[in-house]
Tab-separated table of C-alpha atoms in Angstrom:
chain	number	residue	atom	x	y	z
A	217	MET	CA	-0.147	20.964	129.185
A	218	LYS	CA	-3.201	23.098	128.721
A	219	GLN	CA	-4.133	24.114	125.204
A	220	VAL	CA	-6.300	27.000	124.138
A	221	PRO	CA	-9.204	25.314	122.247
A	222	TRP	CA	-8.923	27.513	119.189
A	223	VAL	CA	-5.315	26.441	118.648
A	224	THR	CA	-6.466	22.841	118.412
A	225	ARG	CA	-9.184	23.890	116.024
A	226	VAL	CA	-6.736	25.752	113.803
A	227	ARG	CA	-4.434	22.772	113.860
A	228	ARG	CA	-7.180	20.373	112.894
A	229	GLY	CA	-8.279	22.684	110.126
A	230	LEU	CA	-4.710	22.937	108.895
A	231	THR	CA	-4.270	19.195	108.921
A	232	ALA	CA	-7.486	18.719	106.998
A	233	LEU	CA	-6.453	21.356	104.462
A	234	LEU	CA	-3.026	19.855	103.941
A	235	PHE	CA	-4.448	16.383	103.529
A	236	ALA	CA	-6.939	17.674	101.024
A	237	VAL	CA	-4.082	19.220	99.041
A	238	VAL	CA	-2.076	15.997	99.176
A	239	ALA	CA	-5.131	13.989	98.162
A	240	ILE	CA	-5.863	16.296	95.237
A	241	THR	CA	-2.254	16.067	94.116
A	242	LEU	CA	-2.199	12.286	94.266
A	243	TRP	CA	-5.639	11.579	92.852
A	244	THR	CA	-6.025	14.066	90.075
A	245	PRO	CA	-9.543	13.929	88.709
A	246	SER	CA	-8.579	12.508	85.323
A	247	ASP	CA	-10.912	9.712	84.455
A	248	SER	CA	-10.376	7.221	81.696
A	249	ARG	CA	-7.505	5.379	83.217
A	250	ALA	CA	-8.495	1.788	83.913
A	251	GLU	CA	-7.085	-1.027	81.907
A	252	TYR	CA	-8.121	-1.587	78.304
A	253	GLY	CA	-10.852	-4.207	78.183
A	254	ASP	CA	-11.907	-3.989	81.815
A	255	ILE	CA	-15.637	-4.714	81.921
A	256	VAL	CA	-17.814	-2.955	84.472
A	257	ILE	CA	-20.991	-4.934	85.115
A	258	ASN	CA	-23.662	-3.018	86.924
A	259	ASN	CA	-26.901	-4.715	85.905
A	260	TYR	CA	-28.114	-5.260	89.452
A	261	ALA	CA	-25.243	-4.324	91.777
A	262	ASP	CA	-26.120	-0.699	92.530
A	263	ALA	CA	-29.735	-1.546	93.183
A	264	ALA	CA	-28.639	-4.306	95.537
A	265	GLY	CA	-26.315	-1.994	97.450
A	266	MET	CA	-23.154	-3.657	96.142
A	267	ARG	CA	-20.292	-2.065	94.279
A	268	PRO	CA	-20.373	-2.873	90.545
A	269	ALA	CA	-18.336	-5.899	89.487
A	270	ILE	CA	-15.235	-5.354	87.360
A	271	PHE	CA	-13.966	-8.093	85.080
A	272	PRO	CA	-10.349	-7.639	83.971
A	273	HIS	CA	-9.895	-9.223	80.540
A	274	TRP	CA	-6.109	-8.828	80.695
A	275	PHE	CA	-5.814	-10.947	83.808
A	276	HIS	CA	-7.989	-13.728	82.464
A	277	ARG	CA	-6.523	-13.900	78.973
A	278	ILE	CA	-3.094	-14.602	80.434
A	279	ARG	CA	-4.646	-17.729	81.933
A	280	PHE	CA	-7.396	-18.730	79.497
A	281	ARG	CA	-8.036	-18.333	75.799
A	282	CYS	CA	-11.135	-16.352	74.819
A	283	LYS	CA	-12.875	-19.532	73.742
A	284	VAL	CA	-13.074	-21.009	77.236
A	285	CYS	CA	-15.512	-18.361	78.433
A	286	HIS	CA	-16.986	-17.144	75.175
A	287	ALA	CA	-17.716	-20.546	73.635
A	288	ASP	CA	-17.675	-23.150	76.415
A	289	LEU	CA	-19.264	-21.085	79.178
A	290	GLY	CA	-21.628	-19.142	76.936
A	291	PHE	CA	-20.566	-15.573	77.657
A	292	GLN	CA	-21.956	-13.320	74.922
A	293	PHE	CA	-19.636	-10.664	73.501
A	294	LYS	CA	-21.629	-7.923	75.181
A	295	ALA	CA	-20.936	-6.035	78.386
A	296	GLY	CA	-23.910	-6.546	80.662
A	297	GLY	CA	-25.575	-8.786	78.072
A	298	ASN	CA	-25.294	-12.006	80.021
A	299	GLU	CA	-27.635	-11.238	82.922
A	300	ILE	CA	-25.274	-12.787	85.404
A	301	THR	CA	-26.639	-13.112	88.935
A	302	MET	CA	-25.035	-14.461	92.087
A	303	LEU	CA	-27.532	-17.319	92.038
A	304	LYS	CA	-26.294	-18.429	88.611
A	305	ILE	CA	-22.690	-18.084	89.741
A	306	ILE	CA	-23.304	-20.191	92.835
A	307	ASP	CA	-25.016	-22.736	90.574
A	308	GLY	CA	-21.791	-23.005	88.592
A	309	GLN	CA	-22.788	-20.942	85.581
A	310	PHE	CA	-20.768	-18.075	84.092
A	311	CYS	CA	-18.050	-16.937	86.577
A	312	GLY	CA	-19.099	-19.788	88.856
A	313	ALA	CA	-17.708	-22.370	86.439
A	314	CYS	CA	-14.246	-21.472	87.728
A	315	HIS	CA	-14.865	-19.273	90.766
A	316	ASN	CA	-15.951	-22.218	92.874
A	317	GLY	CA	-12.948	-22.700	95.139
A	318	GLU	CA	-11.452	-25.295	92.798
A	319	VAL	CA	-10.223	-23.641	89.602
A	320	ALA	CA	-10.228	-20.181	91.184
A	321	TRP	CA	-11.218	-18.550	94.456
A	322	SER	CA	-14.886	-18.788	95.335
A	323	VAL	CA	-17.782	-16.396	95.728
A	324	GLU	CA	-17.299	-15.435	99.347
A	325	ASN	CA	-14.542	-13.052	98.228
A	326	CYS	CA	-17.215	-10.515	97.309
A	327	ASP	CA	-14.910	-7.504	97.205
A	328	LEU	CA	-12.500	-8.933	94.667
A	329	CYS	CA	-15.112	-8.615	91.903
A	330	HIS	CA	-17.431	-6.056	93.446
A	331	SER	CA	-14.708	-3.439	93.664
A	332	GLY	CA	-15.967	-0.774	91.250
A	333	LYS	CA	-16.839	2.760	92.217
A	334	PRO	CA	-20.546	2.905	93.062
A	335	ASN	CA	-22.774	4.158	90.207
A	336	THR	CA	-20.246	3.281	87.496
A	337	PRO	CA	-22.385	2.237	84.525
A	338	THR	CA	-21.989	-1.051	82.675
A	339	GLN	CA	-19.275	-0.577	80.058
A	340	VAL	CA	-16.247	-1.896	78.245
A	341	HIS	CA	-13.674	0.424	79.672
A	342	GLU	CA	-11.390	2.241	77.234
A	343	SER	CA	-13.256	0.790	74.255
A	344	THR	CA	-13.267	2.649	70.969
A	345	ILE	CA	-17.017	3.143	71.058
A	346	GLN	CA	-16.797	4.588	74.541
A	347	LYS	CA	-14.264	7.145	73.368
A	348	LEU	CA	-16.292	7.971	70.273
A	349	ALA	CA	-19.550	8.362	72.115
A	350	VAL	CA	-18.328	10.886	74.671
A	351	PRO	CA	-17.972	14.504	73.567
A	352	VAL	CA	-14.423	15.788	73.815
A	353	GLY	CA	-15.462	18.702	76.004
A	354	GLN	CA	-16.436	16.312	78.788
A	355	GLY	CA	-12.931	14.984	79.072
A	356	GLY	CA	-13.465	11.988	76.858
A	357	SER	CA	-14.288	9.386	79.442
A	358	LYS	CA	-17.008	10.161	81.964
A	359	LYS	CA	-19.649	7.725	80.966
B	971	MET	CA	-2.720	14.741	125.868
B	972	THR	CA	-2.869	11.305	124.279
B	973	ARG	CA	-5.832	12.390	122.222
B	974	ARG	CA	-3.802	15.196	120.722
B	975	ILE	CA	-0.793	13.145	119.703
B	976	PRO	CA	-2.116	12.070	116.262
B	977	THR	CA	-3.085	15.633	115.429
B	978	LEU	CA	0.371	16.834	116.394
B	979	LEU	CA	2.078	14.110	114.379
B	980	LEU	CA	-0.029	14.793	111.324
B	981	THR	CA	0.643	18.493	111.468
B	982	VAL	CA	4.379	17.920	111.823
B	983	PHE	CA	4.312	15.439	108.937
B	984	ALA	CA	2.370	17.776	106.706
B	985	ALA	CA	4.506	20.745	107.637
B	986	THR	CA	7.669	18.785	106.850
B	987	LEU	CA	6.177	17.908	103.488
B	988	PHE	CA	5.895	21.526	102.515
B	989	GLY	CA	9.049	22.619	104.263
B	990	SER	CA	7.438	25.213	106.473
B	991	ALA	CA	9.806	25.016	109.411
B	992	PRO	CA	8.288	27.921	111.394
B	993	VAL	CA	5.122	25.938	111.949
B	994	ILE	CA	7.074	23.075	113.482
B	995	ALA	CA	8.982	25.399	115.731
B	996	GLN	CA	5.793	26.943	117.034
B	997	ASP	CA	4.191	23.558	117.513
B	998	ALA	CA	7.127	22.244	119.473
B	999	LYS	CA	6.868	25.101	121.934
B	1000	GLY	CA	3.163	24.557	122.258
B	1001	LYS	CA	2.480	28.229	121.645
B	1002	PRO	CA	-0.495	29.589	119.790
B	1003	ALA	CA	0.328	29.686	116.086
B	1004	PRO	CA	-1.307	32.733	114.542
B	1005	ALA	CA	1.059	32.595	111.551
B	1006	ALA	CA	0.066	29.062	110.625
B	1007	PRO	CA	-2.851	29.803	108.268
B	1008	ALA	CA	-0.699	32.322	106.425
B	1009	ALA	CA	2.095	29.783	106.058
B	1010	ALA	CA	-0.265	27.108	104.764
B	1011	ALA	CA	-1.751	29.250	102.012
B	1012	PRO	CA	1.428	29.692	99.921
B	1013	ALA	CA	2.337	26.041	100.549
B	1014	ALA	CA	-0.965	24.886	99.082
B	1015	ALA	CA	-0.670	26.914	95.901
B	1016	PRO	CA	2.409	25.250	94.307
B	1017	ALA	CA	1.111	21.794	95.209
B	1018	ALA	CA	-2.105	22.426	93.299
B	1019	ALA	CA	-0.194	23.848	90.345
B	1020	ALA	CA	1.971	20.725	90.211
B	1021	ALA	CA	-1.055	18.539	89.427
B	1022	PRO	CA	-0.897	17.850	85.669
B	1023	ALA	CA	-4.665	18.033	85.179
B	1024	THR	CA	-4.747	21.707	86.123
B	1025	ASP	CA	-2.554	22.826	83.225
B	1026	VAL	CA	-5.118	23.540	80.530
B	1027	ASN	CA	-2.474	24.423	77.953
B	1028	ARG	CA	-0.390	21.333	78.392
B	1029	PHE	CA	0.999	19.563	75.347
B	1030	ASN	CA	-1.232	16.827	73.878
B	1031	ARG	CA	-4.114	17.757	76.125
B	1032	LEU	CA	-6.333	14.832	75.108
B	1033	LEU	CA	-3.659	12.135	75.050
B	1034	LYS	CA	-3.095	9.939	78.011
B	1035	PRO	CA	0.483	10.526	79.204
B	1036	ALA	CA	2.750	7.518	79.570
B	1037	ASN	CA	2.660	7.643	83.345
B	1038	GLN	CA	-1.124	7.260	83.283
B	1039	ARG	CA	-1.081	3.927	81.440
B	1040	ASN	CA	-1.620	0.547	83.055
B	1041	LEU	CA	-2.265	2.078	86.470
B	1042	PRO	CA	-2.753	-0.158	89.503
B	1043	PRO	CA	-6.394	-0.725	90.544
B	1044	MET	CA	-6.170	1.749	93.435
B	1045	GLN	CA	-5.548	4.591	90.972
B	1046	ASP	CA	-7.202	3.392	87.789
B	1047	GLY	CA	-10.344	5.471	88.108
B	1048	ILE	CA	-13.013	2.752	88.074
B	1049	HIS	CA	-11.998	0.655	91.067
B	1050	ASP	CA	-13.139	1.983	94.422
B	1051	PRO	CA	-10.015	2.739	96.482
B	1052	GLY	CA	-12.183	2.359	99.575
B	1053	SER	CA	-12.923	-1.286	98.844
B	1054	GLU	CA	-10.804	-3.875	100.621
B	1055	GLY	CA	-10.776	-6.019	97.513
B	1056	THR	CA	-9.214	-3.306	95.377
B	1057	ALA	CA	-6.009	-3.421	97.410
B	1058	ALA	CA	-5.756	-7.174	96.810
B	1059	LEU	CA	-6.020	-6.944	93.032
B	1060	MET	CA	-2.990	-7.386	90.813
B	1061	PRO	CA	-1.497	-4.266	89.204
B	1062	PRO	CA	-1.480	-4.835	85.406
B	1063	LEU	CA	2.085	-3.640	84.924
B	1064	SER	CA	3.475	-6.346	87.155
B	1065	ALA	CA	1.898	-8.914	84.837
B	1066	PHE	CA	2.976	-7.136	81.655
B	1067	GLU	CA	6.636	-6.822	82.604
B	1068	THR	CA	7.698	-9.980	80.796
B	1069	LEU	CA	5.303	-9.623	77.857
B	1070	PRO	CA	6.064	-8.093	74.442
B	1071	ARG	CA	4.707	-4.572	74.232
B	1072	SER	CA	2.610	-2.864	71.561
B	1073	ASN	CA	1.417	0.675	70.931
B	1074	ALA	CA	-2.265	0.419	71.712
B	1075	GLY	CA	-4.850	-1.194	73.936
B	1076	ASN	CA	-3.196	-2.762	76.967
B	1077	ARG	CA	0.104	-2.025	75.201
B	1078	VAL	CA	0.733	-5.741	75.204
B	1079	ASN	CA	1.190	-7.654	71.956
B	1080	TRP	CA	-0.999	-10.578	72.949
B	1081	VAL	CA	-0.566	-12.497	69.714
B	1082	LYS	CA	3.209	-12.332	69.999
B	1083	ALA	CA	3.037	-13.188	73.684
B	1084	LEU	CA	1.216	-16.374	72.772
B	1085	GLU	CA	3.537	-17.179	69.854
B	1086	ASP	CA	6.630	-16.659	71.989
B	1087	ARG	CA	5.073	-18.695	74.795
B	1088	ALA	CA	5.463	-15.754	77.156
B	1089	ILE	CA	1.967	-16.770	78.254
B	1090	ASN	CA	0.300	-20.158	78.113
B	1091	PRO	CA	-3.418	-19.645	78.500
B	1092	ARG	CA	-5.559	-22.754	78.808
B	1093	TRP	CA	-7.679	-23.905	75.893
B	1094	ASP	CA	-9.904	-25.804	78.300
B	1095	ARG	CA	-11.312	-24.669	81.606
B	1096	VAL	CA	-9.729	-27.509	83.596
B	1097	ASP	CA	-7.490	-29.482	81.226
B	1098	ALA	CA	-4.161	-27.657	81.126
B	1099	ASN	CA	-2.950	-29.861	78.255
B	1100	ALA	CA	-5.802	-29.349	75.806
B	1101	ALA	CA	-4.523	-27.869	72.547
B	1102	PRO	CA	-6.381	-25.551	70.187
B	1103	VAL	CA	-7.573	-26.598	66.741
B	1104	VAL	CA	-5.628	-24.079	64.687
B	1105	MET	CA	-6.755	-23.325	61.151
B	1106	ASP	CA	-4.168	-21.736	58.898
B	1107	LEU	CA	-6.135	-19.929	56.204
B	1108	ASN	CA	-5.680	-16.331	55.161
B	1109	ILE	CA	-8.660	-14.443	53.779
B	1110	VAL	CA	-7.784	-11.472	51.593
B	1111	ARG	CA	-10.416	-8.789	51.398
B	1112	GLU	CA	-9.989	-6.233	48.675
B	1113	VAL	CA	-10.917	-2.838	49.984
B	1114	LYS	CA	-12.525	-0.046	47.995
B	1115	GLY	CA	-10.337	2.870	49.032
B	1116	SER	CA	-6.646	3.493	48.627
B	1117	MET	CA	-5.724	1.575	51.756
B	1118	PRO	CA	-3.877	-1.724	51.316
B	1119	ASP	CA	-6.068	-4.811	51.178
B	1120	VAL	CA	-6.983	-6.602	54.369
B	1121	VAL	CA	-5.447	-9.948	55.170
B	1122	TYR	CA	-7.424	-11.828	57.774
B	1123	PRO	CA	-5.356	-14.654	59.312
B	1124	HIS	CA	-7.439	-17.506	60.703
B	1125	LYS	CA	-4.300	-18.850	62.364
B	1126	GLN	CA	-3.874	-16.162	65.012
B	1127	HIS	CA	-7.614	-16.025	65.630
B	1128	THR	CA	-8.112	-19.759	66.082
B	1129	GLU	CA	-5.301	-19.785	68.613
B	1130	TRP	CA	-7.644	-17.860	70.885
B	1131	LEU	CA	-11.145	-18.537	69.625
B	1132	ASP	CA	-13.502	-21.303	68.608
B	1133	CYS	CA	-15.124	-21.240	65.131
B	1134	SER	CA	-18.509	-20.809	66.804
B	1135	ASN	CA	-17.416	-17.524	68.364
B	1136	CYS	CA	-17.548	-15.799	64.982
B	1137	HIS	CA	-19.424	-18.151	62.658
B	1138	PRO	CA	-22.159	-17.798	61.705
B	1139	ALA	CA	-23.465	-15.059	63.998
B	1140	ILE	CA	-20.872	-12.366	63.285
B	1141	PHE	CA	-19.435	-13.549	59.957
B	1142	ILE	CA	-21.261	-15.799	57.490
B	1143	PRO	CA	-18.649	-18.378	56.490
B	1144	GLN	CA	-19.006	-17.734	52.775
B	1145	LYS	CA	-16.982	-15.615	50.388
B	1146	GLY	CA	-18.638	-12.294	49.583
B	1147	ALA	CA	-21.431	-12.738	52.085
B	1148	ASN	CA	-20.137	-10.268	54.639
B	1149	GLN	CA	-20.214	-6.548	54.252
B	1150	ILE	CA	-17.687	-4.942	56.539
B	1151	SER	CA	-17.009	-1.235	56.899
B	1152	MET	CA	-14.803	0.786	59.162
B	1153	ALA	CA	-17.929	2.545	60.410
B	1154	ALA	CA	-19.406	-0.771	61.522
B	1155	ILE	CA	-16.140	-1.735	63.198
B	1156	LEU	CA	-15.959	1.581	65.041
B	1157	LEU	CA	-19.488	1.016	66.285
B	1158	GLY	CA	-18.532	-2.363	67.691
B	1159	GLN	CA	-19.867	-4.629	64.967
B	1160	LYS	CA	-18.071	-7.257	62.857
B	1161	CYS	CA	-14.319	-7.074	63.687
B	1162	GLY	CA	-15.262	-4.371	66.205
B	1163	VAL	CA	-16.898	-6.939	68.460
B	1164	CYS	CA	-13.369	-7.574	69.748
B	1165	HIS	CA	-11.099	-5.039	68.018
B	1166	GLY	CA	-11.454	-1.802	69.942
B	1167	LYS	CA	-12.595	-3.566	73.088
B	1168	VAL	CA	-10.130	-6.288	74.009
B	1169	ALA	CA	-8.096	-6.863	70.845
B	1170	PHE	CA	-5.960	-4.144	69.245
B	1171	PRO	CA	-8.042	-1.113	68.197
B	1172	VAL	CA	-8.513	0.411	64.727
B	1173	SER	CA	-5.678	2.864	65.291
B	1174	GLU	CA	-3.353	0.021	64.275
B	1175	CYS	CA	-4.443	0.269	60.617
B	1176	ARG	CA	-1.595	-1.666	59.058
B	1177	LEU	CA	-1.967	-4.770	61.145
B	1178	CYS	CA	-5.065	-5.572	59.047
B	1179	HIS	CA	-4.514	-3.437	55.951
B	1180	SER	CA	-1.277	-5.153	55.172
B	1181	LYS	CA	-1.355	-6.317	51.545
B	1182	LYS	CA	-0.255	-3.888	48.852
B	1183	LYS	CA	-2.728	-3.538	46.051
B	1184	ASP	CA	-1.704	-4.804	42.615
B	1185	GLY	CA	-3.720	-2.149	40.836
B	1186	PRO	CA	-2.759	1.363	39.719
B	1187	VAL	CA	-3.647	2.898	43.071
B	1188	ALA	CA	-0.817	1.117	44.815
B	1189	ARG	CA	1.657	1.787	42.025
B	1190	SER	CA	0.962	5.489	41.903
B	1191	GLY	CA	1.407	5.602	45.642
B	1192	GLN	CA	4.946	4.255	45.483
């Protein structure tokens, strides 16, 4: 079955166009949607060529009370204020106190934490201060 | 031929999506399809209009609609859908199904969830049986404005937190020693260290401002 090349080209173009439309419909460019209290930590990740890490508070507070991390493990109440590095984690500090293959899955599951969109700045997602600090005209969330 | 099969399938799939039967018919015969671009253009227009973000005059423009809350990581806007890990993460709603709901934040009433034992978070990293040291002491703070006074319950807070989390760095444990304002809270200080970030935000006024004033302000308001 011989095809005229331009038919194939038109078809490919069509397919691409339709997929773009579907993609735009499904992923509308509204922004501030992640879960309340999700922490994006991007102190070093971007510079190291990794995706930023995202810490979901909601998931952890179902399993641990605030005190376990914020008193016992020494996490300060400040996004990006703890200067967490992979070396410290592997040494059993911060996330590494649990993410060691015993209490929770261990550090070789890079993508489970480092799953943020590249270049997302360190932030407490959906926080009041984040909403206050962004002018309404910008959509209220790009930060 | 084999190389073209995916392209054909995709086109048929996409065409079916938008109900443009003529395109399929032409494809099936393997004829050139000069009408195809024309057919695609009107199909694309309604699809774009259906996207809610494009309607600038929609009701409650700045509010997040209910179907945009608690989205799974693939769609939540900060997780990278291209990352393998994102697909493995738990969608929040599946965890929240059995929990009491609230009107702000995660839309989960975490305090009630703990009280009702809908969740049983550990007090110790490894010891599942460790129990918190709960302190039942209400602090009433008289506020200057016409809002009801603030009742701060140590009980609900010590269920989650250790004394050292707040004292003495955030709150000096002494009556009258702490100046708290809504402005400070909004900027993430004092109560705002947690409330507005992980605990319920300031939109839930009456959860804190819950004690009617005895003075004339309260009476005239009734």
